[in-house]
């Protein structure tokens, strides 16, 4: 099979290097978007892949939780769709694969054209979609000098923007009964944005992106609604792969450890749990916290790739 791996990166370029090396295979084309706010030297990756086609797409500024994340995702999808691939996989630049390329290819073939899209049992995900998030998508979020000031004080600027929206603008709107979801013609859904789609499903997402973007301006974490919503409201939902058909549980495909609603950086102490998880990937990793675990996983996958 022919695979397109679409990778969203914003830093941790040592981790990204190991990820690309693991995926380096004739069957895989690798497309990477790097946040324009990051200091990045594309030339440093010139010799990383010898078998895969490696493409760095034009960069744009990505704001955490903002529509820019969704636009970067769609730009990757559009770039990858310019060539035929059987499957398209969206990854983070701080992911690491847990299977050899042969094992991964065999698993995807076994899906028989089904979609790996995460649909969690979330009761209150609509709450953040009902109101306008005005700060997180604002140019104010890109004020570099403010970001530096608050980083110096140990307070991430994007978190401050998030806090203003969550505790001020959305609270006022809820008080006045604002509900944007009443005006949209389809059912919203959410989930992890890391998906694997066959070609026809990916082209469906791209064909309906404009109507999704029209609603999603000033919507928090719209990238986590993009594929879930457009697939749920189409014939492709019948082809979603359920790890458990009885409970209709979808496959997350990733080993992660969560704390307060966010994945934490995995460490060497997590290594055994990671490799025994049965997942396709693990995330997230931070080279400034523990690069050793990344290097161990790379050596493991490299050895498996060498044997096949």
PDB file of C-alpha atoms in Angstrom:
ATOM      1  CA  UNK A   1       0.000   0.000   0.000  1.00  0.00           C
ATOM      2  CA  UNK A   2       0.994   3.603  -0.481  1.00  0.00           C
ATOM      3  CA  UNK A   3       0.842   5.750   2.674  1.00  0.00           C
ATOM      4  CA  UNK A   4       0.951   9.503   3.243  1.00  0.00           C
ATOM      5  CA  UNK A   5       2.058  10.564   6.714  1.00  0.00           C
ATOM      6  CA  UNK A   6       1.016  14.148   7.441  1.00  0.00           C
ATOM      7  CA  UNK A   7       2.971  15.568  10.353  1.00  0.00           C
ATOM      8  CA  UNK A   8       2.235  18.709  12.386  1.00  0.00           C
ATOM      9  CA  UNK A   9       5.429  19.930  14.068  1.00  0.00           C
ATOM     10  CA  UNK A  10       6.196  22.978  16.174  1.00  0.00           C
ATOM     11  CA  UNK A  11       9.465  22.083  17.924  1.00  0.00           C
ATOM     12  CA  UNK A  12      11.303  19.071  19.352  1.00  0.00           C
ATOM     13  CA  UNK A  13      13.102  18.575  16.059  1.00  0.00           C
ATOM     14  CA  UNK A  14      15.309  15.791  17.414  1.00  0.00           C
ATOM     15  CA  UNK A  15      12.134  13.809  18.092  1.00  0.00           C
ATOM     16  CA  UNK A  16      10.881  14.690  14.605  1.00  0.00           C
ATOM     17  CA  UNK A  17      14.150  13.399  13.119  1.00  0.00           C
ATOM     18  CA  UNK A  18      13.757  10.018  14.818  1.00  0.00           C
ATOM     19  CA  UNK A  19      10.097   9.859  13.746  1.00  0.00           C
ATOM     20  CA  UNK A  20      11.028  10.464  10.100  1.00  0.00           C
ATOM     21  CA  UNK A  21      13.824   7.888  10.240  1.00  0.00           C
ATOM     22  CA  UNK A  22      11.413   5.263  11.570  1.00  0.00           C
ATOM     23  CA  UNK A  23       8.955   5.949   8.734  1.00  0.00           C
ATOM     24  CA  UNK A  24      11.606   6.010   6.005  1.00  0.00           C
ATOM     25  CA  UNK A  25      10.256   3.409   3.562  1.00  0.00           C
ATOM     26  CA  UNK A  26       9.456   3.252  -0.161  1.00  0.00           C
ATOM     27  CA  UNK A  27       5.768   2.900   0.652  1.00  0.00           C
ATOM     28  CA  UNK A  28       5.650   6.092   2.692  1.00  0.00           C
ATOM     29  CA  UNK A  29       5.500   9.723   1.592  1.00  0.00           C
ATOM     30  CA  UNK A  30       6.134  12.152   4.452  1.00  0.00           C
ATOM     31  CA  UNK A  31       4.571  15.628   4.530  1.00  0.00           C
ATOM     32  CA  UNK A  32       5.564  18.014   7.311  1.00  0.00           C
ATOM     33  CA  UNK A  33       4.172  21.366   8.400  1.00  0.00           C
ATOM     34  CA  UNK A  34       6.365  23.310  10.827  1.00  0.00           C
ATOM     35  CA  UNK A  35       4.850  26.169  12.805  1.00  0.00           C
ATOM     36  CA  UNK A  36       6.194  29.429  11.374  1.00  0.00           C
ATOM     37  CA  UNK A  37       6.826  30.688  14.913  1.00  0.00           C
ATOM     38  CA  UNK A  38       9.473  28.000  15.463  1.00  0.00           C
ATOM     39  CA  UNK A  39      13.156  28.463  14.677  1.00  0.00           C
ATOM     40  CA  UNK A  40      13.682  25.798  12.039  1.00  0.00           C
ATOM     41  CA  UNK A  41      16.360  24.917   9.497  1.00  0.00           C
ATOM     42  CA  UNK A  42      14.907  22.708   6.771  1.00  0.00           C
ATOM     43  CA  UNK A  43      18.361  22.008   5.351  1.00  0.00           C
ATOM     44  CA  UNK A  44      19.218  20.047   8.498  1.00  0.00           C
ATOM     45  CA  UNK A  45      16.774  17.355   7.324  1.00  0.00           C
ATOM     46  CA  UNK A  46      18.272  16.951   3.845  1.00  0.00           C
ATOM     47  CA  UNK A  47      19.730  13.500   4.510  1.00  0.00           C
ATOM     48  CA  UNK A  48      17.269  12.146   7.044  1.00  0.00           C
ATOM     49  CA  UNK A  49      15.268  10.019   4.573  1.00  0.00           C
ATOM     50  CA  UNK A  50      16.727   7.908   1.776  1.00  0.00           C
ATOM     51  CA  UNK A  51      13.645   5.882   0.783  1.00  0.00           C
ATOM     52  CA  UNK A  52      10.646   8.091   1.500  1.00  0.00           C
ATOM     53  CA  UNK A  53       9.626  11.241  -0.302  1.00  0.00           C
ATOM     54  CA  UNK A  54       9.965  14.024   2.286  1.00  0.00           C
ATOM     55  CA  UNK A  55       8.062  17.271   1.688  1.00  0.00           C
ATOM     56  CA  UNK A  56       8.020  20.348   3.926  1.00  0.00           C
ATOM     57  CA  UNK A  57       4.939  22.352   2.998  1.00  0.00           C
ATOM     58  CA  UNK A  58       4.746  26.183   3.263  1.00  0.00           C
ATOM     59  CA  UNK A  59       4.718  27.289   6.873  1.00  0.00           C
ATOM     60  CA  UNK A  60       2.072  29.294   8.673  1.00  0.00           C
ATOM     61  CA  UNK A  61       1.734  30.519  12.245  1.00  0.00           C
ATOM     62  CA  UNK A  62      -0.233  28.083  14.369  1.00  0.00           C
ATOM     63  CA  UNK A  63      -2.003  29.204  17.514  1.00  0.00           C
ATOM     64  CA  UNK A  64      -2.774  26.528  20.072  1.00  0.00           C
ATOM     65  CA  UNK A  65      -6.528  25.842  20.084  1.00  0.00           C
ATOM     66  CA  UNK A  66      -7.151  28.229  17.185  1.00  0.00           C
ATOM     67  CA  UNK A  67      -8.439  27.864  13.652  1.00  0.00           C
ATOM     68  CA  UNK A  68      -4.858  28.104  12.383  1.00  0.00           C
ATOM     69  CA  UNK A  69      -4.312  24.547  13.623  1.00  0.00           C
ATOM     70  CA  UNK A  70      -7.202  23.361  11.465  1.00  0.00           C
ATOM     71  CA  UNK A  71      -5.915  25.277   8.443  1.00  0.00           C
ATOM     72  CA  UNK A  72      -2.462  23.710   8.867  1.00  0.00           C
ATOM     73  CA  UNK A  73      -4.097  20.280   9.000  1.00  0.00           C
ATOM     74  CA  UNK A  74      -6.070  20.954   5.827  1.00  0.00           C
ATOM     75  CA  UNK A  75      -2.937  22.271   4.095  1.00  0.00           C
ATOM     76  CA  UNK A  76      -1.213  18.966   4.839  1.00  0.00           C
ATOM     77  CA  UNK A  77      -4.212  17.023   3.549  1.00  0.00           C
ATOM     78  CA  UNK A  78      -4.298  19.082   0.360  1.00  0.00           C
ATOM     79  CA  UNK A  79      -0.563  18.667  -0.261  1.00  0.00           C
ATOM     80  CA  UNK A  80      -0.660  14.919   0.323  1.00  0.00           C
ATOM     81  CA  UNK A  81      -3.734  14.482  -1.890  1.00  0.00           C
ATOM     82  CA  UNK A  82      -1.877  15.813  -4.913  1.00  0.00           C
ATOM     83  CA  UNK A  83      -0.529  12.283  -5.311  1.00  0.00           C
ATOM     84  CA  UNK A  84      -2.380   9.002  -4.965  1.00  0.00           C
ATOM     85  CA  UNK A  85      -2.102   7.225  -1.610  1.00  0.00           C
ATOM     86  CA  UNK A  86      -4.168   4.374  -0.253  1.00  0.00           C
ATOM     87  CA  UNK A  87      -4.194   5.838   3.269  1.00  0.00           C
ATOM     88  CA  UNK A  88      -3.476   9.193   4.864  1.00  0.00           C
ATOM     89  CA  UNK A  89      -2.275   9.373   8.486  1.00  0.00           C
ATOM     90  CA  UNK A  90      -2.193  12.542  10.573  1.00  0.00           C
ATOM     91  CA  UNK A  91       0.596  12.607  13.155  1.00  0.00           C
ATOM     92  CA  UNK A  92       2.127  14.995  15.615  1.00  0.00           C
ATOM     93  CA  UNK A  93       5.818  15.789  15.374  1.00  0.00           C
ATOM     94  CA  UNK A  94       6.191  14.390  18.888  1.00  0.00           C
ATOM     95  CA  UNK A  95       4.791  10.942  18.012  1.00  0.00           C
ATOM     96  CA  UNK A  96       6.849   7.769  17.717  1.00  0.00           C
ATOM     97  CA  UNK A  97       5.738   4.603  15.863  1.00  0.00           C
ATOM     98  CA  UNK A  98       5.644   1.326  17.759  1.00  0.00           C
ATOM     99  CA  UNK A  99       5.459  -1.033  14.765  1.00  0.00           C
ATOM    100  CA  UNK A 100       7.787  -1.798  11.900  1.00  0.00           C
ATOM    101  CA  UNK A 101       6.726  -0.454   8.515  1.00  0.00           C
ATOM    102  CA  UNK A 102       5.753  -3.977   7.444  1.00  0.00           C
ATOM    103  CA  UNK A 103       3.644  -4.472  10.566  1.00  0.00           C
ATOM    104  CA  UNK A 104       1.977  -1.103  10.141  1.00  0.00           C
ATOM    105  CA  UNK A 105       1.230  -1.748   6.474  1.00  0.00           C
ATOM    106  CA  UNK A 106      -0.245  -5.169   7.295  1.00  0.00           C
ATOM    107  CA  UNK A 107      -2.496  -3.687   9.987  1.00  0.00           C
ATOM    108  CA  UNK A 108      -3.786  -0.958   7.683  1.00  0.00           C
ATOM    109  CA  UNK A 109      -4.457  -3.532   4.965  1.00  0.00           C
ATOM    110  CA  UNK A 110      -6.430  -5.588   7.481  1.00  0.00           C
ATOM    111  CA  UNK A 111      -8.809  -2.661   7.973  1.00  0.00           C
ATOM    112  CA  UNK A 112     -10.272  -3.266   4.535  1.00  0.00           C
ATOM    113  CA  UNK A 113     -10.870   0.421   3.847  1.00  0.00           C
ATOM    114  CA  UNK A 114     -12.184   1.313   7.297  1.00  0.00           C
ATOM    115  CA  UNK A 115     -11.399   4.627   8.981  1.00  0.00           C
ATOM    116  CA  UNK A 116      -9.429   5.145  12.177  1.00  0.00           C
ATOM    117  CA  UNK A 117     -11.282   8.109  13.675  1.00  0.00           C
ATOM    118  CA  UNK A 118     -11.596   8.645  17.410  1.00  0.00           C
ATOM    119  CA  UNK A 119     -15.095   9.293  18.803  1.00  0.00           C
ATOM    120  CA  UNK A 120     -14.919   9.478  22.616  1.00  0.00           C
ATOM    121  CA  UNK A 121     -17.904   9.317  24.913  1.00  0.00           C
ATOM    122  CA  UNK A 122     -17.922  13.028  25.642  1.00  0.00           C
ATOM    123  CA  UNK A 123     -21.082  14.550  27.092  1.00  0.00           C
ATOM    124  CA  UNK A 124     -20.161  18.227  27.248  1.00  0.00           C
ATOM    125  CA  UNK A 125     -17.989  18.783  24.173  1.00  0.00           C
ATOM    126  CA  UNK A 126     -20.623  21.060  22.608  1.00  0.00           C
ATOM    127  CA  UNK A 127     -20.223  23.636  25.370  1.00  0.00           C
ATOM    128  CA  UNK A 128     -17.078  25.199  23.894  1.00  0.00           C
ATOM    129  CA  UNK A 129     -18.624  25.234  20.397  1.00  0.00           C
ATOM    130  CA  UNK A 130     -21.699  27.203  21.416  1.00  0.00           C
ATOM    131  CA  UNK A 131     -19.858  30.446  22.022  1.00  0.00           C
ATOM    132  CA  UNK A 132     -17.292  32.614  20.213  1.00  0.00           C
ATOM    133  CA  UNK A 133     -13.690  32.309  21.438  1.00  0.00           C
ATOM    134  CA  UNK A 134     -12.467  35.779  20.516  1.00  0.00           C
ATOM    135  CA  UNK A 135      -8.939  35.923  21.904  1.00  0.00           C
ATOM    136  CA  UNK A 136      -7.484  32.555  20.962  1.00  0.00           C
ATOM    137  CA  UNK A 137      -7.935  33.240  17.229  1.00  0.00           C
ATOM    138  CA  UNK A 138      -6.959  36.883  17.468  1.00  0.00           C
ATOM    139  CA  UNK A 139      -3.698  38.423  16.185  1.00  0.00           C
ATOM    140  CA  UNK A 140      -3.181  39.455  19.799  1.00  0.00           C
ATOM    141  CA  UNK A 141      -2.228  35.814  20.408  1.00  0.00           C
ATOM    142  CA  UNK A 142       0.799  36.376  18.158  1.00  0.00           C
ATOM    143  CA  UNK A 143       2.213  39.320  20.073  1.00  0.00           C
ATOM    144  CA  UNK A 144       5.752  38.027  20.347  1.00  0.00           C
ATOM    145  CA  UNK A 145       6.883  40.614  22.876  1.00  0.00           C
ATOM    146  CA  UNK A 146       4.048  39.694  25.225  1.00  0.00           C
ATOM    147  CA  UNK A 147       4.816  36.013  24.774  1.00  0.00           C
ATOM    148  CA  UNK A 148       8.412  36.677  25.806  1.00  0.00           C
ATOM    149  CA  UNK A 149       7.380  38.729  28.839  1.00  0.00           C
ATOM    150  CA  UNK A 150       4.976  36.142  30.172  1.00  0.00           C
ATOM    151  CA  UNK A 151       7.283  33.240  29.344  1.00  0.00           C
ATOM    152  CA  UNK A 152       9.912  34.986  31.464  1.00  0.00           C
ATOM    153  CA  UNK A 153       7.382  35.111  34.265  1.00  0.00           C
ATOM    154  CA  UNK A 154       6.513  31.450  33.793  1.00  0.00           C
ATOM    155  CA  UNK A 155       3.060  32.097  32.309  1.00  0.00           C
ATOM    156  CA  UNK A 156       2.545  30.902  28.719  1.00  0.00           C
ATOM    157  CA  UNK A 157       0.913  33.672  26.657  1.00  0.00           C
ATOM    158  CA  UNK A 158      -1.391  31.287  24.767  1.00  0.00           C
ATOM    159  CA  UNK A 159      -2.666  29.963  28.097  1.00  0.00           C
ATOM    160  CA  UNK A 160      -3.554  33.510  29.102  1.00  0.00           C
ATOM    161  CA  UNK A 161      -5.506  33.943  25.857  1.00  0.00           C
ATOM    162  CA  UNK A 162      -7.259  30.646  26.560  1.00  0.00           C
ATOM    163  CA  UNK A 163      -8.092  31.769  30.084  1.00  0.00           C
ATOM    164  CA  UNK A 164      -9.584  35.051  28.887  1.00  0.00           C
ATOM    165  CA  UNK A 165     -11.860  33.208  26.493  1.00  0.00           C
ATOM    166  CA  UNK A 166     -12.816  30.437  28.877  1.00  0.00           C
ATOM    167  CA  UNK A 167     -13.469  32.611  31.920  1.00  0.00           C
ATOM    168  CA  UNK A 168     -14.558  35.916  30.397  1.00  0.00           C
ATOM    169  CA  UNK A 169     -15.846  36.055  26.824  1.00  0.00           C
ATOM    170  CA  UNK A 170     -17.583  32.674  26.803  1.00  0.00           C
ATOM    171  CA  UNK A 171     -19.036  33.213  30.277  1.00  0.00           C
ATOM    172  CA  UNK A 172     -20.631  36.491  29.168  1.00  0.00           C
ATOM    173  CA  UNK A 173     -22.056  34.845  26.052  1.00  0.00           C
ATOM    174  CA  UNK A 174     -23.506  31.954  28.019  1.00  0.00           C
ATOM    175  CA  UNK A 175     -25.143  34.462  30.375  1.00  0.00           C
ATOM    176  CA  UNK A 176     -26.928  36.003  27.385  1.00  0.00           C
ATOM    177  CA  UNK A 177     -27.880  32.617  25.929  1.00  0.00           C
ATOM    178  CA  UNK A 178     -25.592  32.589  22.881  1.00  0.00           C
ATOM    179  CA  UNK A 179     -25.680  29.224  21.084  1.00  0.00           C
ATOM    180  CA  UNK A 180     -24.002  29.113  17.672  1.00  0.00           C
ATOM    181  CA  UNK A 181     -24.730  25.394  17.229  1.00  0.00           C
ATOM    182  CA  UNK A 182     -28.402  26.084  16.524  1.00  0.00           C
ATOM    183  CA  UNK A 183     -27.457  27.599  13.156  1.00  0.00           C
ATOM    184  CA  UNK A 184     -25.418  24.749  11.696  1.00  0.00           C
ATOM    185  CA  UNK A 185     -26.998  22.098   9.457  1.00  0.00           C
ATOM    186  CA  UNK A 186     -25.149  19.074  10.830  1.00  0.00           C
ATOM    187  CA  UNK A 187     -24.287  17.273  14.045  1.00  0.00           C
ATOM    188  CA  UNK A 188     -21.003  18.249  15.654  1.00  0.00           C
ATOM    189  CA  UNK A 189     -18.569  15.645  16.923  1.00  0.00           C
ATOM    190  CA  UNK A 190     -15.144  15.737  18.526  1.00  0.00           C
ATOM    191  CA  UNK A 191     -12.185  13.475  19.291  1.00  0.00           C
ATOM    192  CA  UNK A 192      -8.440  13.171  18.958  1.00  0.00           C
ATOM    193  CA  UNK A 193      -7.368  14.778  15.691  1.00  0.00           C
ATOM    194  CA  UNK A 194      -4.864  12.005  14.872  1.00  0.00           C
ATOM    195  CA  UNK A 195      -6.683   9.952  12.227  1.00  0.00           C
ATOM    196  CA  UNK A 196      -6.010   7.452   9.437  1.00  0.00           C
ATOM    197  CA  UNK A 197      -8.231   7.822   6.382  1.00  0.00           C
ATOM    198  CA  UNK A 198      -8.493   5.985   3.063  1.00  0.00           C
ATOM    199  CA  UNK A 199      -8.250   8.218   0.025  1.00  0.00           C
ATOM    200  CA  UNK A 200     -11.981   8.598  -0.662  1.00  0.00           C
ATOM    201  CA  UNK A 201     -12.665   9.678   2.930  1.00  0.00           C
ATOM    202  CA  UNK A 202      -9.844  12.226   2.904  1.00  0.00           C
ATOM    203  CA  UNK A 203     -11.132  13.721  -0.345  1.00  0.00           C
ATOM    204  CA  UNK A 204     -14.581  13.994   1.257  1.00  0.00           C
ATOM    205  CA  UNK A 205     -13.089  16.040   4.108  1.00  0.00           C
ATOM    206  CA  UNK A 206     -11.323  18.336   1.651  1.00  0.00           C
ATOM    207  CA  UNK A 207     -14.463  18.732  -0.467  1.00  0.00           C
ATOM    208  CA  UNK A 208     -16.462  19.967   2.555  1.00  0.00           C
ATOM    209  CA  UNK A 209     -13.773  21.986   4.310  1.00  0.00           C
ATOM    210  CA  UNK A 210     -15.189  25.405   3.402  1.00  0.00           C
ATOM    211  CA  UNK A 211     -18.522  24.829   5.103  1.00  0.00           C
ATOM    212  CA  UNK A 212     -16.714  23.578   8.207  1.00  0.00           C
ATOM    213  CA  UNK A 213     -14.333  26.547   8.267  1.00  0.00           C
ATOM    214  CA  UNK A 214     -17.218  28.990   7.896  1.00  0.00           C
ATOM    215  CA  UNK A 215     -18.630  27.841  11.223  1.00  0.00           C
ATOM    216  CA  UNK A 216     -15.334  27.190  12.963  1.00  0.00           C
ATOM    217  CA  UNK A 217     -13.923  30.709  13.086  1.00  0.00           C
ATOM    218  CA  UNK A 218     -13.520  31.668  16.751  1.00  0.00           C
ATOM    219  CA  UNK A 219     -14.175  28.058  17.811  1.00  0.00           C
ATOM    220  CA  UNK A 220     -11.866  26.454  20.335  1.00  0.00           C
ATOM    221  CA  UNK A 221     -10.020  23.289  19.195  1.00  0.00           C
ATOM    222  CA  UNK A 222     -11.765  23.117  15.826  1.00  0.00           C
ATOM    223  CA  UNK A 223      -9.027  20.734  14.633  1.00  0.00           C
ATOM    224  CA  UNK A 224     -10.483  18.138  16.998  1.00  0.00           C
ATOM    225  CA  UNK A 225     -13.901  18.481  15.326  1.00  0.00           C
ATOM    226  CA  UNK A 226     -12.871  18.655  11.660  1.00  0.00           C
ATOM    227  CA  UNK A 227     -12.688  15.006  10.618  1.00  0.00           C
ATOM    228  CA  UNK A 228     -15.056  13.733  13.305  1.00  0.00           C
ATOM    229  CA  UNK A 229     -17.852  16.083  12.243  1.00  0.00           C
ATOM    230  CA  UNK A 230     -17.483  15.716   8.472  1.00  0.00           C
ATOM    231  CA  UNK A 231     -17.272  11.923   8.691  1.00  0.00           C
ATOM    232  CA  UNK A 232     -20.166  11.601  11.161  1.00  0.00           C
ATOM    233  CA  UNK A 233     -22.430  13.498   8.758  1.00  0.00           C
ATOM    234  CA  UNK A 234     -21.617  11.317   5.760  1.00  0.00           C
ATOM    235  CA  UNK A 235     -21.856   7.780   4.470  1.00  0.00           C
ATOM    236  CA  UNK A 236     -18.273   7.233   5.608  1.00  0.00           C
ATOM    237  CA  UNK A 237     -19.331   6.931   9.247  1.00  0.00           C
ATOM    238  CA  UNK A 238     -20.527   3.391   8.516  1.00  0.00           C
ATOM    239  CA  UNK A 239     -16.908   2.504   7.718  1.00  0.00           C
ATOM    240  CA  UNK A 240     -15.385   3.746  10.986  1.00  0.00           C
ATOM    241  CA  UNK A 241     -13.352   1.007  12.667  1.00  0.00           C
ATOM    242  CA  UNK A 242     -14.602   0.095  16.127  1.00  0.00           C
ATOM    243  CA  UNK A 243     -12.166  -1.714  18.416  1.00  0.00           C
ATOM    244  CA  UNK A 244     -15.218  -3.053  20.247  1.00  0.00           C
ATOM    245  CA  UNK A 245     -18.378  -3.326  18.171  1.00  0.00           C
ATOM    246  CA  UNK A 246     -20.548  -3.996  21.242  1.00  0.00           C
ATOM    247  CA  UNK A 247     -19.615  -0.765  23.014  1.00  0.00           C
ATOM    248  CA  UNK A 248     -18.911   1.119  19.761  1.00  0.00           C
ATOM    249  CA  UNK A 249     -15.480   2.054  21.121  1.00  0.00           C
ATOM    250  CA  UNK A 250     -13.184   3.592  18.531  1.00  0.00           C
ATOM    251  CA  UNK A 251      -9.435   2.979  18.312  1.00  0.00           C
ATOM    252  CA  UNK A 252      -7.289   5.811  19.722  1.00  0.00           C
ATOM    253  CA  UNK A 253      -4.223   4.290  17.942  1.00  0.00           C
ATOM    254  CA  UNK A 254      -1.891   5.980  20.464  1.00  0.00           C
ATOM    255  CA  UNK A 255      -0.423   5.251  23.850  1.00  0.00           C
ATOM    256  CA  UNK A 256      -0.591   8.420  25.953  1.00  0.00           C
ATOM    257  CA  UNK A 257      -0.628   9.361  29.606  1.00  0.00           C
ATOM    258  CA  UNK A 258      -3.059  12.126  30.446  1.00  0.00           C
ATOM    259  CA  UNK A 259      -3.126  14.654  33.275  1.00  0.00           C
ATOM    260  CA  UNK A 260      -5.698  17.428  33.659  1.00  0.00           C
ATOM    261  CA  UNK A 261      -6.981  16.914  30.128  1.00  0.00           C
ATOM    262  CA  UNK A 262      -3.608  17.006  28.352  1.00  0.00           C
ATOM    263  CA  UNK A 263      -1.029  14.344  27.406  1.00  0.00           C
ATOM    264  CA  UNK A 264       2.163  14.489  29.447  1.00  0.00           C
ATOM    265  CA  UNK A 265       5.674  13.845  28.143  1.00  0.00           C
ATOM    266  CA  UNK A 266       6.522  10.148  28.251  1.00  0.00           C
ATOM    267  CA  UNK A 267       9.744   9.093  29.964  1.00  0.00           C
ATOM    268  CA  UNK A 268      12.105   6.137  30.147  1.00  0.00           C
ATOM    269  CA  UNK A 269      10.102   4.790  33.089  1.00  0.00           C
ATOM    270  CA  UNK A 270       7.159   4.408  30.679  1.00  0.00           C
ATOM    271  CA  UNK A 271       9.119   2.377  28.117  1.00  0.00           C
ATOM    272  CA  UNK A 272       7.773  -1.096  28.999  1.00  0.00           C
ATOM    273  CA  UNK A 273       4.176   0.121  29.074  1.00  0.00           C
ATOM    274  CA  UNK A 274       4.678   1.861  25.751  1.00  0.00           C
ATOM    275  CA  UNK A 275       6.012  -1.167  23.877  1.00  0.00           C
ATOM    276  CA  UNK A 276       3.461  -3.508  25.465  1.00  0.00           C
ATOM    277  CA  UNK A 277       0.493  -1.214  24.753  1.00  0.00           C
ATOM    278  CA  UNK A 278      -0.468  -2.766  21.416  1.00  0.00           C
ATOM    279  CA  UNK A 279      -0.886   0.723  19.965  1.00  0.00           C
ATOM    280  CA  UNK A 280       0.338   2.005  16.602  1.00  0.00           C
ATOM    281  CA  UNK A 281       2.044   5.096  18.028  1.00  0.00           C
ATOM    282  CA  UNK A 282       2.965   6.719  21.316  1.00  0.00           C
ATOM    283  CA  UNK A 283       2.856  10.423  22.188  1.00  0.00           C
ATOM    284  CA  UNK A 284       3.983  12.769  23.362  1.00  0.00           C
ATOM    285  CA  UNK A 285       7.738  13.083  23.763  1.00  0.00           C
ATOM    286  CA  UNK A 286       9.856  16.049  24.776  1.00  0.00           C
ATOM    287  CA  UNK A 287      13.566  15.990  23.973  1.00  0.00           C
ATOM    288  CA  UNK A 288      14.215  18.500  26.754  1.00  0.00           C
ATOM    289  CA  UNK A 289      12.693  16.170  29.340  1.00  0.00           C
ATOM    290  CA  UNK A 290      13.760  12.688  28.200  1.00  0.00           C
ATOM    291  CA  UNK A 291      15.364  12.003  24.829  1.00  0.00           C
ATOM    292  CA  UNK A 292      16.624   8.580  25.917  1.00  0.00           C
ATOM    293  CA  UNK A 293      13.182   6.988  25.654  1.00  0.00           C
ATOM    294  CA  UNK A 294      12.859   8.311  22.085  1.00  0.00           C
ATOM    295  CA  UNK A 295      16.237   6.885  21.140  1.00  0.00           C
ATOM    296  CA  UNK A 296      15.325   3.498  22.654  1.00  0.00           C
ATOM    297  CA  UNK A 297      12.090   3.386  20.675  1.00  0.00           C
ATOM    298  CA  UNK A 298      13.937   4.391  17.521  1.00  0.00           C
ATOM    299  CA  UNK A 299      16.500   1.594  17.954  1.00  0.00           C
ATOM    300  CA  UNK A 300      13.694  -0.910  18.564  1.00  0.00           C
ATOM    301  CA  UNK A 301      11.772   0.084  15.419  1.00  0.00           C
ATOM    302  CA  UNK A 302      14.977   0.305  13.359  1.00  0.00           C
ATOM    303  CA  UNK A 303      15.873  -3.252  14.362  1.00  0.00           C
ATOM    304  CA  UNK A 304      12.403  -4.499  13.424  1.00  0.00           C
ATOM    305  CA  UNK A 305      12.587  -2.699  10.074  1.00  0.00           C
ATOM    306  CA  UNK A 306      16.006  -4.233   9.397  1.00  0.00           C
ATOM    307  CA  UNK A 307      14.675  -7.753   9.949  1.00  0.00           C
ATOM    308  CA  UNK A 308      11.944  -7.379   7.310  1.00  0.00           C
TER     309      UNK A 308
END
